[in-house]
Amino acid sequence: NAFFVAELLIRIVVFRRRFLLDGHGRVLKYTLFDTFLICITAADLYLSGSGLKLDMLRPLRFLRPLRTLRALRAFGALRVLVNAVFASFLAMFWSMMLLTIVMLMAALYLCISLSPAIADESLDLETRTWIFNMYGTTARSFSSVFELTFSGGWPQYARKLVDEVSNWYALFFFVYIMVVSFALFRTIT
């Protein structure tokens, strides 16, 4: 921390008024942010030993790693890449929301449509237990749909339903895999 304080003091002495301003008179946000972090850290470190209660400054410690963002100024291509990633967060958020809604709809359909099969005593107990463990509640059904969507191992989630409950589940899984795994994923990516 002493090195950061020394660097800050040297920059203030050398640059004087230009320390916080660029060539056009605009405030340098990174420099202001850096100065703020150094002052908060120094106050916390040096004044905490004097008996002062500075607990309110401790949560600001998590900002320290953000000082590395200052290095992005030196790497133009990296800055462009980081800006592109940040700009895509909103699109990624809505893509994930759409995917979550589609998976939730599929999970609810499976949970509701399979509840009679869980109570059907003509199916053996092992099959009914498997159906309950995979699709018996909304949470279990959503977990299973999440796994079959992202793992690529969807046949293990569908085969028993098609073979032992109803052949119509083949149509459901066919449509779901075509729409979600192929069409929706290809559109998102």
JSON list of C-alpha atoms in Angstrom, two decimals:
[
{"chain": "A", "resi": 1, "resn": "ASN", "atom": "CA", "xyz": [0.00, 0.00, 0.00]},
{"chain": "A", "resi": 2, "resn": "ALA", "atom": "CA", "xyz": [2.94, 2.33, 0.67]},
{"chain": "A", "resi": 3, "resn": "PHE", "atom": "CA", "xyz": [3.98, 2.01, -2.97]},
{"chain": "A", "resi": 4, "resn": "PHE", "atom": "CA", "xyz": [0.56, 3.10, -4.15]},
{"chain": "A", "resi": 5, "resn": "VAL", "atom": "CA", "xyz": [0.57, 6.10, -1.82]},
{"chain": "A", "resi": 6, "resn": "ALA", "atom": "CA", "xyz": [4.10, 7.00, -2.97]},
{"chain": "A", "resi": 7, "resn": "GLU", "atom": "CA", "xyz": [3.08, 6.67, -6.62]},
{"chain": "A", "resi": 8, "resn": "LEU", "atom": "CA", "xyz": [0.05, 8.89, -6.02]},
{"chain": "A", "resi": 9, "resn": "LEU", "atom": "CA", "xyz": [2.14, 11.56, -4.31]},
{"chain": "A", "resi": 10, "resn": "ILE", "atom": "CA", "xyz": [4.76, 11.52, -7.08]},
{"chain": "A", "resi": 11, "resn": "ARG", "atom": "CA", "xyz": [2.07, 11.89, -9.74]},
{"chain": "A", "resi": 12, "resn": "ILE", "atom": "CA", "xyz": [0.51, 14.81, -7.88]},
{"chain": "A", "resi": 13, "resn": "VAL", "atom": "CA", "xyz": [3.89, 16.57, -7.55]},
{"chain": "A", "resi": 14, "resn": "VAL", "atom": "CA", "xyz": [4.92, 15.95, -11.16]},
{"chain": "A", "resi": 15, "resn": "PHE", "atom": "CA", "xyz": [1.62, 16.63, -12.93]},
{"chain": "A", "resi": 16, "resn": "ARG", "atom": "CA", "xyz": [0.12, 19.22, -10.53]},
{"chain": "A", "resi": 17, "resn": "ARG", "atom": "CA", "xyz": [-3.13, 20.48, -12.10]},
{"chain": "A", "resi": 18, "resn": "ARG", "atom": "CA", "xyz": [-2.85, 18.08, -15.03]},
{"chain": "A", "resi": 19, "resn": "PHE", "atom": "CA", "xyz": [-3.02, 15.22, -12.53]},
{"chain": "A", "resi": 20, "resn": "LEU", "atom": "CA", "xyz": [-6.82, 14.93, -12.74]},
{"chain": "A", "resi": 21, "resn": "LEU", "atom": "CA", "xyz": [-7.37, 16.58, -16.14]},
{"chain": "A", "resi": 22, "resn": "ASP", "atom": "CA", "xyz": [-6.60, 15.42, -19.67]},
{"chain": "A", "resi": 23, "resn": "GLY", "atom": "CA", "xyz": [-5.35, 17.72, -22.43]},
{"chain": "A", "resi": 24, "resn": "HIS", "atom": "CA", "xyz": [-8.87, 19.00, -23.10]},
{"chain": "A", "resi": 25, "resn": "GLY", "atom": "CA", "xyz": [-9.71, 19.93, -19.51]},
{"chain": "A", "resi": 26, "resn": "ARG", "atom": "CA", "xyz": [-11.88, 16.85, -18.86]},
{"chain": "A", "resi": 27, "resn": "VAL", "atom": "CA", "xyz": [-11.59, 14.93, -15.61]},
{"chain": "A", "resi": 28, "resn": "LEU", "atom": "CA", "xyz": [-9.75, 11.61, -15.93]},
{"chain": "A", "resi": 29, "resn": "LYS", "atom": "CA", "xyz": [-12.16, 9.10, -14.41]},
{"chain": "A", "resi": 30, "resn": "TYR", "atom": "CA", "xyz": [-9.59, 6.34, -13.94]},
{"chain": "A", "resi": 31, "resn": "THR", "atom": "CA", "xyz": [-7.24, 8.68, -12.12]},
{"chain": "A", "resi": 32, "resn": "LEU", "atom": "CA", "xyz": [-10.02, 9.96, -9.90]},
{"chain": "A", "resi": 33, "resn": "PHE", "atom": "CA", "xyz": [-11.15, 6.40, -9.16]},
{"chain": "A", "resi": 34, "resn": "ASP", "atom": "CA", "xyz": [-7.56, 5.32, -8.46]},
{"chain": "A", "resi": 35, "resn": "THR", "atom": "CA", "xyz": [-7.03, 8.27, -6.10]},
{"chain": "A", "resi": 36, "resn": "PHE", "atom": "CA", "xyz": [-10.26, 7.45, -4.27]},
{"chain": "A", "resi": 37, "resn": "LEU", "atom": "CA", "xyz": [-9.23, 3.81, -3.79]},
{"chain": "A", "resi": 38, "resn": "ILE", "atom": "CA", "xyz": [-5.74, 4.68, -2.57]},
{"chain": "A", "resi": 39, "resn": "CYS", "atom": "CA", "xyz": [-7.11, 7.24, -0.08]},
{"chain": "A", "resi": 40, "resn": "ILE", "atom": "CA", "xyz": [-9.75, 4.82, 1.27]},
{"chain": "A", "resi": 41, "resn": "THR", "atom": "CA", "xyz": [-7.24, 1.98, 1.60]},
{"chain": "A", "resi": 42, "resn": "ALA", "atom": "CA", "xyz": [-4.63, 4.21, 3.22]},
{"chain": "A", "resi": 43, "resn": "ALA", "atom": "CA", "xyz": [-7.17, 5.62, 5.67]},
{"chain": "A", "resi": 44, "resn": "ASP", "atom": "CA", "xyz": [-8.34, 2.15, 6.58]},
{"chain": "A", "resi": 45, "resn": "LEU", "atom": "CA", "xyz": [-4.81, 0.80, 6.97]},
{"chain": "A", "resi": 46, "resn": "TYR", "atom": "CA", "xyz": [-3.10, 3.69, 8.74]},
{"chain": "A", "resi": 47, "resn": "LEU", "atom": "CA", "xyz": [-5.94, 5.04, 10.87]},
{"chain": "A", "resi": 48, "resn": "SER", "atom": "CA", "xyz": [-7.31, 1.69, 12.04]},
{"chain": "A", "resi": 49, "resn": "GLY", "atom": "CA", "xyz": [-4.24, 1.26, 14.26]},
{"chain": "A", "resi": 50, "resn": "SER", "atom": "CA", "xyz": [-4.99, 4.56, 16.01]},
{"chain": "A", "resi": 51, "resn": "GLY", "atom": "CA", "xyz": [-8.18, 3.20, 17.57]},
{"chain": "A", "resi": 52, "resn": "LEU", "atom": "CA", "xyz": [-10.60, 4.98, 15.23]},
{"chain": "A", "resi": 53, "resn": "LYS", "atom": "CA", "xyz": [-13.58, 2.93, 14.15]},
{"chain": "A", "resi": 54, "resn": "LEU", "atom": "CA", "xyz": [-13.43, 2.78, 10.35]},
{"chain": "A", "resi": 55, "resn": "ASP", "atom": "CA", "xyz": [-15.67, -0.22, 9.86]},
{"chain": "A", "resi": 56, "resn": "MET", "atom": "CA", "xyz": [-17.77, 1.72, 7.36]},
{"chain": "A", "resi": 57, "resn": "LEU", "atom": "CA", "xyz": [-14.76, 1.84, 5.00]},
{"chain": "A", "resi": 58, "resn": "ARG", "atom": "CA", "xyz": [-14.12, -1.92, 5.06]},
{"chain": "A", "resi": 59, "resn": "PRO", "atom": "CA", "xyz": [-16.82, -2.82, 2.48]},
{"chain": "A", "resi": 60, "resn": "LEU", "atom": "CA", "xyz": [-15.03, -0.57, -0.01]},
{"chain": "A", "resi": 61, "resn": "ARG", "atom": "CA", "xyz": [-12.05, -2.94, 0.00]},
{"chain": "A", "resi": 62, "resn": "PHE", "atom": "CA", "xyz": [-13.73, -5.05, -2.68]},
{"chain": "A", "resi": 63, "resn": "LEU", "atom": "CA", "xyz": [-13.07, -2.18, -5.10]},
{"chain": "A", "resi": 64, "resn": "ARG", "atom": "CA", "xyz": [-9.30, -2.65, -4.91]},
{"chain": "A", "resi": 65, "resn": "PRO", "atom": "CA", "xyz": [-9.09, -5.28, -7.68]},
{"chain": "A", "resi": 66, "resn": "LEU", "atom": "CA", "xyz": [-10.81, -2.80, -9.98]},
{"chain": "A", "resi": 67, "resn": "ARG", "atom": "CA", "xyz": [-7.55, -0.84, -10.10]},
{"chain": "A", "resi": 68, "resn": "THR", "atom": "CA", "xyz": [-6.40, -3.32, -12.71]},
{"chain": "A", "resi": 69, "resn": "LEU", "atom": "CA", "xyz": [-8.89, -1.75, -15.09]},
{"chain": "A", "resi": 70, "resn": "ARG", "atom": "CA", "xyz": [-6.44, 1.13, -15.34]},
{"chain": "A", "resi": 71, "resn": "ALA", "atom": "CA", "xyz": [-4.11, -1.18, -17.26]},
{"chain": "A", "resi": 72, "resn": "LEU", "atom": "CA", "xyz": [-6.67, -1.44, -20.05]},
{"chain": "A", "resi": 73, "resn": "ARG", "atom": "CA", "xyz": [-5.65, 2.01, -21.27]},
{"chain": "A", "resi": 74, "resn": "ALA", "atom": "CA", "xyz": [-2.33, 0.58, -22.40]},
{"chain": "A", "resi": 75, "resn": "PHE", "atom": "CA", "xyz": [-3.88, -2.25, -24.40]},
{"chain": "A", "resi": 76, "resn": "GLY", "atom": "CA", "xyz": [-6.23, -0.84, -27.04]},
{"chain": "A", "resi": 77, "resn": "ALA", "atom": "CA", "xyz": [-7.27, -4.19, -28.52]},
{"chain": "A", "resi": 78, "resn": "LEU", "atom": "CA", "xyz": [-8.00, -5.63, -25.09]},
{"chain": "A", "resi": 79, "resn": "ARG", "atom": "CA", "xyz": [-10.09, -2.56, -24.24]},
{"chain": "A", "resi": 80, "resn": "VAL", "atom": "CA", "xyz": [-12.13, -3.05, -27.42]},
{"chain": "A", "resi": 81, "resn": "LEU", "atom": "CA", "xyz": [-12.68, -6.70, -26.54]},
{"chain": "A", "resi": 82, "resn": "VAL", "atom": "CA", "xyz": [-13.72, -5.91, -22.95]},
{"chain": "A", "resi": 83, "resn": "ASN", "atom": "CA", "xyz": [-16.09, -3.19, -24.18]},
{"chain": "A", "resi": 84, "resn": "ALA", "atom": "CA", "xyz": [-17.65, -5.67, -26.63]},
{"chain": "A", "resi": 85, "resn": "VAL", "atom": "CA", "xyz": [-18.19, -8.20, -23.83]},
{"chain": "A", "resi": 86, "resn": "PHE", "atom": "CA", "xyz": [-19.81, -5.56, -21.60]},
{"chain": "A", "resi": 87, "resn": "ALA", "atom": "CA", "xyz": [-22.00, -4.37, -24.48]},
{"chain": "A", "resi": 88, "resn": "SER", "atom": "CA", "xyz": [-23.26, -7.92, -25.07]},
{"chain": "A", "resi": 89, "resn": "PHE", "atom": "CA", "xyz": [-24.39, -8.45, -21.46]},
{"chain": "A", "resi": 90, "resn": "LEU", "atom": "CA", "xyz": [-27.89, -7.09, -22.09]},
{"chain": "A", "resi": 91, "resn": "ALA", "atom": "CA", "xyz": [-28.43, -9.34, -25.11]},
{"chain": "A", "resi": 92, "resn": "MET", "atom": "CA", "xyz": [-27.04, -12.30, -23.17]},
{"chain": "A", "resi": 93, "resn": "PHE", "atom": "CA", "xyz": [-29.35, -11.54, -20.24]},
{"chain": "A", "resi": 94, "resn": "TRP", "atom": "CA", "xyz": [-32.46, -11.54, -22.44]},
{"chain": "A", "resi": 95, "resn": "SER", "atom": "CA", "xyz": [-31.30, -14.68, -24.26]},
{"chain": "A", "resi": 96, "resn": "MET", "atom": "CA", "xyz": [-30.92, -16.46, -20.93]},
{"chain": "A", "resi": 97, "resn": "MET", "atom": "CA", "xyz": [-34.34, -15.21, -19.82]},
{"chain": "A", "resi": 98, "resn": "LEU", "atom": "CA", "xyz": [-35.95, -16.55, -23.01]},
{"chain": "A", "resi": 99, "resn": "LEU", "atom": "CA", "xyz": [-34.20, -19.88, -22.60]},
{"chain": "A", "resi": 100, "resn": "THR", "atom": "CA", "xyz": [-35.23, -20.08, -18.94]},
{"chain": "A", "resi": 101, "resn": "ILE", "atom": "CA", "xyz": [-38.87, -19.38, -19.82]},
{"chain": "A", "resi": 102, "resn": "VAL", "atom": "CA", "xyz": [-38.89, -22.07, -22.53]},
{"chain": "A", "resi": 103, "resn": "MET", "atom": "CA", "xyz": [-37.25, -24.59, -20.17]},
{"chain": "A", "resi": 104, "resn": "LEU", "atom": "CA", "xyz": [-39.74, -23.70, -17.41]},
{"chain": "A", "resi": 105, "resn": "MET", "atom": "CA", "xyz": [-42.68, -24.22, -19.78]},
{"chain": "A", "resi": 106, "resn": "ALA", "atom": "CA", "xyz": [-41.31, -27.63, -20.79]},
{"chain": "A", "resi": 107, "resn": "ALA", "atom": "CA", "xyz": [-40.69, -28.55, -17.15]},
{"chain": "A", "resi": 108, "resn": "LEU", "atom": "CA", "xyz": [-44.21, -27.56, -16.13]},
{"chain": "A", "resi": 109, "resn": "TYR", "atom": "CA", "xyz": [-45.70, -29.52, -19.03]},
{"chain": "A", "resi": 110, "resn": "LEU", "atom": "CA", "xyz": [-43.73, -32.64, -18.09]},
{"chain": "A", "resi": 111, "resn": "CYS", "atom": "CA", "xyz": [-44.53, -32.30, -14.39]},
{"chain": "A", "resi": 112, "resn": "ILE", "atom": "CA", "xyz": [-48.26, -31.91, -15.02]},
{"chain": "A", "resi": 113, "resn": "SER", "atom": "CA", "xyz": [-48.57, -34.49, -17.78]},
{"chain": "A", "resi": 114, "resn": "LEU", "atom": "CA", "xyz": [-46.61, -37.13, -15.85]},
{"chain": "A", "resi": 115, "resn": "SER", "atom": "CA", "xyz": [-48.42, -36.77, -12.53]},
{"chain": "A", "resi": 116, "resn": "PRO", "atom": "CA", "xyz": [-51.07, -39.36, -13.57]},
{"chain": "A", "resi": 117, "resn": "ALA", "atom": "CA", "xyz": [-48.27, -41.78, -14.53]},
{"chain": "A", "resi": 118, "resn": "ILE", "atom": "CA", "xyz": [-46.81, -41.51, -11.02]},
{"chain": "A", "resi": 119, "resn": "ALA", "atom": "CA", "xyz": [-50.16, -42.62, -9.57]},
{"chain": "A", "resi": 120, "resn": "ASP", "atom": "CA", "xyz": [-50.75, -45.29, -12.26]},
{"chain": "A", "resi": 121, "resn": "GLU", "atom": "CA", "xyz": [-50.34, -48.66, -10.56]},
{"chain": "A", "resi": 122, "resn": "SER", "atom": "CA", "xyz": [-50.17, -50.50, -13.87]},
{"chain": "A", "resi": 123, "resn": "LEU", "atom": "CA", "xyz": [-46.60, -49.16, -14.21]},
{"chain": "A", "resi": 124, "resn": "ASP", "atom": "CA", "xyz": [-44.01, -50.90, -12.08]},
{"chain": "A", "resi": 125, "resn": "LEU", "atom": "CA", "xyz": [-42.80, -49.18, -8.92]},
{"chain": "A", "resi": 126, "resn": "GLU", "atom": "CA", "xyz": [-39.29, -48.60, -10.27]},
{"chain": "A", "resi": 127, "resn": "THR", "atom": "CA", "xyz": [-40.63, -46.67, -13.28]},
{"chain": "A", "resi": 128, "resn": "ARG", "atom": "CA", "xyz": [-42.99, -44.60, -11.14]},
{"chain": "A", "resi": 129, "resn": "THR", "atom": "CA", "xyz": [-40.15, -43.82, -8.72]},
{"chain": "A", "resi": 130, "resn": "TRP", "atom": "CA", "xyz": [-37.91, -42.79, -11.63]},
{"chain": "A", "resi": 131, "resn": "ILE", "atom": "CA", "xyz": [-40.64, -40.54, -13.06]},
{"chain": "A", "resi": 132, "resn": "PHE", "atom": "CA", "xyz": [-41.17, -38.92, -9.65]},
{"chain": "A", "resi": 133, "resn": "ASN", "atom": "CA", "xyz": [-37.44, -38.42, -9.10]},
{"chain": "A", "resi": 134, "resn": "MET", "atom": "CA", "xyz": [-37.04, -36.84, -12.53]},
{"chain": "A", "resi": 135, "resn": "TYR", "atom": "CA", "xyz": [-40.33, -35.00, -13.09]},
{"chain": "A", "resi": 136, "resn": "GLY", "atom": "CA", "xyz": [-42.46, -35.36, -9.93]},
{"chain": "A", "resi": 137, "resn": "THR", "atom": "CA", "xyz": [-42.19, -31.75, -8.70]},
{"chain": "A", "resi": 138, "resn": "THR", "atom": "CA", "xyz": [-41.64, -28.48, -10.50]},
{"chain": "A", "resi": 139, "resn": "ALA", "atom": "CA", "xyz": [-38.11, -28.18, -9.14]},
{"chain": "A", "resi": 140, "resn": "ARG", "atom": "CA", "xyz": [-37.17, -31.75, -10.09]},
{"chain": "A", "resi": 141, "resn": "SER", "atom": "CA", "xyz": [-38.72, -31.35, -13.51]},
{"chain": "A", "resi": 142, "resn": "PHE", "atom": "CA", "xyz": [-36.90, -28.07, -14.14]},
{"chain": "A", "resi": 143, "resn": "SER", "atom": "CA", "xyz": [-33.63, -29.63, -13.01]},
{"chain": "A", "resi": 144, "resn": "SER", "atom": "CA", "xyz": [-34.14, -32.54, -15.41]},
{"chain": "A", "resi": 145, "resn": "VAL", "atom": "CA", "xyz": [-35.08, -30.22, -18.29]},
{"chain": "A", "resi": 146, "resn": "PHE", "atom": "CA", "xyz": [-32.03, -28.07, -17.54]},
{"chain": "A", "resi": 147, "resn": "GLU", "atom": "CA", "xyz": [-29.80, -31.14, -17.68]},
{"chain": "A", "resi": 148, "resn": "LEU", "atom": "CA", "xyz": [-31.35, -32.52, -20.85]},
{"chain": "A", "resi": 149, "resn": "THR", "atom": "CA", "xyz": [-31.06, -29.12, -22.50]},
{"chain": "A", "resi": 150, "resn": "PHE", "atom": "CA", "xyz": [-27.42, -28.46, -21.70]},
{"chain": "A", "resi": 151, "resn": "SER", "atom": "CA", "xyz": [-25.84, -31.89, -21.25]},
{"chain": "A", "resi": 152, "resn": "GLY", "atom": "CA", "xyz": [-26.60, -33.36, -24.65]},
{"chain": "A", "resi": 153, "resn": "GLY", "atom": "CA", "xyz": [-27.68, -36.55, -22.90]},
{"chain": "A", "resi": 154, "resn": "TRP", "atom": "CA", "xyz": [-31.37, -36.00, -23.52]},
{"chain": "A", "resi": 155, "resn": "PRO", "atom": "CA", "xyz": [-32.12, -39.61, -24.59]},
{"chain": "A", "resi": 156, "resn": "GLN", "atom": "CA", "xyz": [-31.61, -40.85, -21.02]},
{"chain": "A", "resi": 157, "resn": "TYR", "atom": "CA", "xyz": [-34.33, -38.42, -19.89]},
{"chain": "A", "resi": 158, "resn": "ALA", "atom": "CA", "xyz": [-36.71, -39.30, -22.73]},
{"chain": "A", "resi": 159, "resn": "ARG", "atom": "CA", "xyz": [-36.26, -43.02, -23.46]},
{"chain": "A", "resi": 160, "resn": "LYS", "atom": "CA", "xyz": [-38.05, -44.38, -20.39]},
{"chain": "A", "resi": 161, "resn": "LEU", "atom": "CA", "xyz": [-41.00, -42.02, -20.91]},
{"chain": "A", "resi": 162, "resn": "VAL", "atom": "CA", "xyz": [-41.37, -43.02, -24.56]},
{"chain": "A", "resi": 163, "resn": "ASP", "atom": "CA", "xyz": [-40.93, -46.75, -23.91]},
{"chain": "A", "resi": 164, "resn": "GLU", "atom": "CA", "xyz": [-42.97, -47.15, -20.73]},
{"chain": "A", "resi": 165, "resn": "VAL", "atom": "CA", "xyz": [-45.41, -44.24, -20.40]},
{"chain": "A", "resi": 166, "resn": "SER", "atom": "CA", "xyz": [-46.50, -43.05, -23.85]},
{"chain": "A", "resi": 167, "resn": "ASN", "atom": "CA", "xyz": [-45.12, -42.85, -27.37]},
{"chain": "A", "resi": 168, "resn": "TRP", "atom": "CA", "xyz": [-46.41, -39.28, -27.57]},
{"chain": "A", "resi": 169, "resn": "TYR", "atom": "CA", "xyz": [-43.46, -38.14, -25.44]},
{"chain": "A", "resi": 170, "resn": "ALA", "atom": "CA", "xyz": [-41.28, -38.87, -28.48]},
{"chain": "A", "resi": 171, "resn": "LEU", "atom": "CA", "xyz": [-43.10, -36.07, -30.28]},
{"chain": "A", "resi": 172, "resn": "PHE", "atom": "CA", "xyz": [-42.63, -33.73, -27.31]},
{"chain": "A", "resi": 173, "resn": "PHE", "atom": "CA", "xyz": [-38.90, -34.41, -27.06]},
{"chain": "A", "resi": 174, "resn": "PHE", "atom": "CA", "xyz": [-38.49, -34.21, -30.84]},
{"chain": "A", "resi": 175, "resn": "VAL", "atom": "CA", "xyz": [-40.09, -30.75, -30.94]},
{"chain": "A", "resi": 176, "resn": "TYR", "atom": "CA", "xyz": [-38.27, -29.58, -27.79]},
{"chain": "A", "resi": 177, "resn": "ILE", "atom": "CA", "xyz": [-34.83, -30.69, -29.00]},
{"chain": "A", "resi": 178, "resn": "MET", "atom": "CA", "xyz": [-35.39, -29.24, -32.48]},
{"chain": "A", "resi": 179, "resn": "VAL", "atom": "CA", "xyz": [-36.67, -25.90, -31.18]},
{"chain": "A", "resi": 180, "resn": "VAL", "atom": "CA", "xyz": [-34.36, -25.41, -28.21]},
{"chain": "A", "resi": 181, "resn": "SER", "atom": "CA", "xyz": [-31.15, -27.26, -28.96]},
{"chain": "A", "resi": 182, "resn": "PHE", "atom": "CA", "xyz": [-31.02, -26.48, -32.64]},
{"chain": "A", "resi": 183, "resn": "ALA", "atom": "CA", "xyz": [-33.10, -23.41, -33.50]},
{"chain": "A", "resi": 184, "resn": "LEU", "atom": "CA", "xyz": [-32.91, -21.39, -30.28]},
{"chain": "A", "resi": 185, "resn": "PHE", "atom": "CA", "xyz": [-29.26, -22.15, -29.49]},
{"chain": "A", "resi": 186, "resn": "ARG", "atom": "CA", "xyz": [-28.19, -21.39, -33.06]},
{"chain": "A", "resi": 187, "resn": "THR", "atom": "CA", "xyz": [-30.12, -18.12, -32.99]},
{"chain": "A", "resi": 188, "resn": "ILE", "atom": "CA", "xyz": [-28.64, -17.04, -29.66]},
{"chain": "A", "resi": 189, "resn": "THR", "atom": "CA", "xyz": [-25.09, -17.91, -30.61]}
]
